[in-house]
CSV table of C-alpha atoms in Angstrom, one decimal:
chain,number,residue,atom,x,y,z
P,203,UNK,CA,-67.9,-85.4,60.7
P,204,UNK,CA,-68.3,-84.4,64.5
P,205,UNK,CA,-70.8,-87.3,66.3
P,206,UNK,CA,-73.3,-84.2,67.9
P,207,UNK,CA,-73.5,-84.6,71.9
P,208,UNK,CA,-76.9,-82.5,72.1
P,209,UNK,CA,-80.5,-82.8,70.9
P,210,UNK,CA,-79.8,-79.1,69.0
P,211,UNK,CA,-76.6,-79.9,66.9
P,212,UNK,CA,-78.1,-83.6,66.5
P,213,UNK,CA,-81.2,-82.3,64.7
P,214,UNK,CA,-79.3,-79.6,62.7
P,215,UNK,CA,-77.1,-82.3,61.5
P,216,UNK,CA,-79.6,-84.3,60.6
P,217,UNK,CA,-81.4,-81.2,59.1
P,218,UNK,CA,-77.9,-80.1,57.0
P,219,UNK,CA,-78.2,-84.0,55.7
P,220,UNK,CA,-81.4,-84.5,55.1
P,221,UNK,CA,-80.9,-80.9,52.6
P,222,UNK,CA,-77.9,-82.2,51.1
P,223,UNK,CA,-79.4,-85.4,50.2
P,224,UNK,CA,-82.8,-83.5,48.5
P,225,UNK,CA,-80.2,-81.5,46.4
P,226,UNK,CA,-78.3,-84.7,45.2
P,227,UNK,CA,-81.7,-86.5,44.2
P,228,UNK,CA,-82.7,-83.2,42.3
P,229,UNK,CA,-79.6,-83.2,40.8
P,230,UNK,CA,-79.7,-87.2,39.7
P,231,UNK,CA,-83.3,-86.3,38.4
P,232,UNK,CA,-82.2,-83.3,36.1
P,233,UNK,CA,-79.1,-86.0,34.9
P,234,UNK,CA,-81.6,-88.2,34.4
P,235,UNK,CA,-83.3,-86.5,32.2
P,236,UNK,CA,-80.4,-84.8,30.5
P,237,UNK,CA,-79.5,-87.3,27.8
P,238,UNK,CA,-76.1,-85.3,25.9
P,239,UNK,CA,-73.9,-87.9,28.0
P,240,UNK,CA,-73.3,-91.1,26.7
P,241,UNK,CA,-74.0,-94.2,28.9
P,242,UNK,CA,-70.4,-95.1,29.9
P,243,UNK,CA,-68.9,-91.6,31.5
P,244,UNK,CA,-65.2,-90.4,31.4
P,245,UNK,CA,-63.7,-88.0,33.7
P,246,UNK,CA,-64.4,-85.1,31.4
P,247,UNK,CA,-68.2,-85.7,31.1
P,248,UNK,CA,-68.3,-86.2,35.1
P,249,UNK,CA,-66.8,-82.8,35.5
P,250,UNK,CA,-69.4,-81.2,33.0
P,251,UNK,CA,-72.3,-83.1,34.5
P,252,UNK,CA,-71.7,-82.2,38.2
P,253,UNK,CA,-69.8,-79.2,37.8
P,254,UNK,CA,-67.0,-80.3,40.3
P,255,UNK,CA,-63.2,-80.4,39.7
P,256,UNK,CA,-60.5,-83.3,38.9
P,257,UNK,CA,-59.2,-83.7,42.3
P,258,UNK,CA,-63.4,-84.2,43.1
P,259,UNK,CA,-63.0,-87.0,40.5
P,260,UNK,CA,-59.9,-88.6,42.2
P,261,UNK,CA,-61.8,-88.5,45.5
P,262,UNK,CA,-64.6,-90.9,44.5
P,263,UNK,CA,-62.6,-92.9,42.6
P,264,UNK,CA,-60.7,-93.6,46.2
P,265,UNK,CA,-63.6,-95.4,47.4
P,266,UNK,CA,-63.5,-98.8,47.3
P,267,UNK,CA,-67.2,-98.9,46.2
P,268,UNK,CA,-66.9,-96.1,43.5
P,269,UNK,CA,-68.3,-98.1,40.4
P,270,UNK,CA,-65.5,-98.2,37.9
P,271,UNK,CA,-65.9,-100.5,35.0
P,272,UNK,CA,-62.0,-100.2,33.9
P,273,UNK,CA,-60.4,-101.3,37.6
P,274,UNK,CA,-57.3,-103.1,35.9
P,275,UNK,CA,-56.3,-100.1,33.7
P,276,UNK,CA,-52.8,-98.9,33.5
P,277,UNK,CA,-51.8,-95.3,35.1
P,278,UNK,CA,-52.6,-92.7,33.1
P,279,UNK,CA,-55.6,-94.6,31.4
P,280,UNK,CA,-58.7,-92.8,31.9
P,281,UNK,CA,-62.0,-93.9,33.7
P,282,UNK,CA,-64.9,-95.4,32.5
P,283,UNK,CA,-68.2,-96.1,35.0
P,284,UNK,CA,-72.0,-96.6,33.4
P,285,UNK,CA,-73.9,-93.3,34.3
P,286,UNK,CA,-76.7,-95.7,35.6
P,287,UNK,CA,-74.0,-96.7,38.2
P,288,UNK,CA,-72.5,-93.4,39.2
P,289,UNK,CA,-76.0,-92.3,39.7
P,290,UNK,CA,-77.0,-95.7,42.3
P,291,UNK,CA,-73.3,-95.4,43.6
P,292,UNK,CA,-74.0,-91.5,44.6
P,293,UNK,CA,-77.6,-92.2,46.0
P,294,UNK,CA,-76.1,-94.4,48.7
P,295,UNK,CA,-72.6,-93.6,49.5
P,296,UNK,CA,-71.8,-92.0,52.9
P,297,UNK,CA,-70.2,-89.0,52.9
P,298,UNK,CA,-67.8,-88.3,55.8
P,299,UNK,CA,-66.5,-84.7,56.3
């Protein structure tokens, strides 16, 4: 992300995030309520529940914060992280473009 070096492109930054972050919240609010996923999420039901890819996946699970329960597992295991987690680990992760 480009640090804005006027008033204009510093407010429609701060416009652009202040959308993004009202979509993410509507989105954790419909999850919410959407109770077809079990409590402990897999890849599989992450791609279902957010619409977004594998290599979307493999990008939050790069973050040192990203809330994985299974953090010793061998390569090839799969994933494991408590919805309630992924949800308070999406509400207040910073995303840098």
């Amino acid at each position: 992300m480009k640090t804005p070096t006027t008033l204009p492109d510093a407010l429609r930054l701060a416009a652009d995030l202040a959308e993004h972050n009202a979509q993410l919240e509507q989105a954790l609010t419909e999850l919410r309520m959407n109770n077809e996923y079990p409590e402990i999420l897999r890849p599989v039901h992450m791609e279902k529940l957010f619409n977004i890819g594998k290599s979307t996946i493999s990008e939050w699970t790069r973050d040192p914060d990203f809330p994985v329960m299974n953090k010793n597992r061998r390569k090839g295991e799969a994933i494991y992280v408590l919805k309630s987690d992924l949800y308070q680990w999406l509400r207040t992760r910073k995303v840098a473009n």
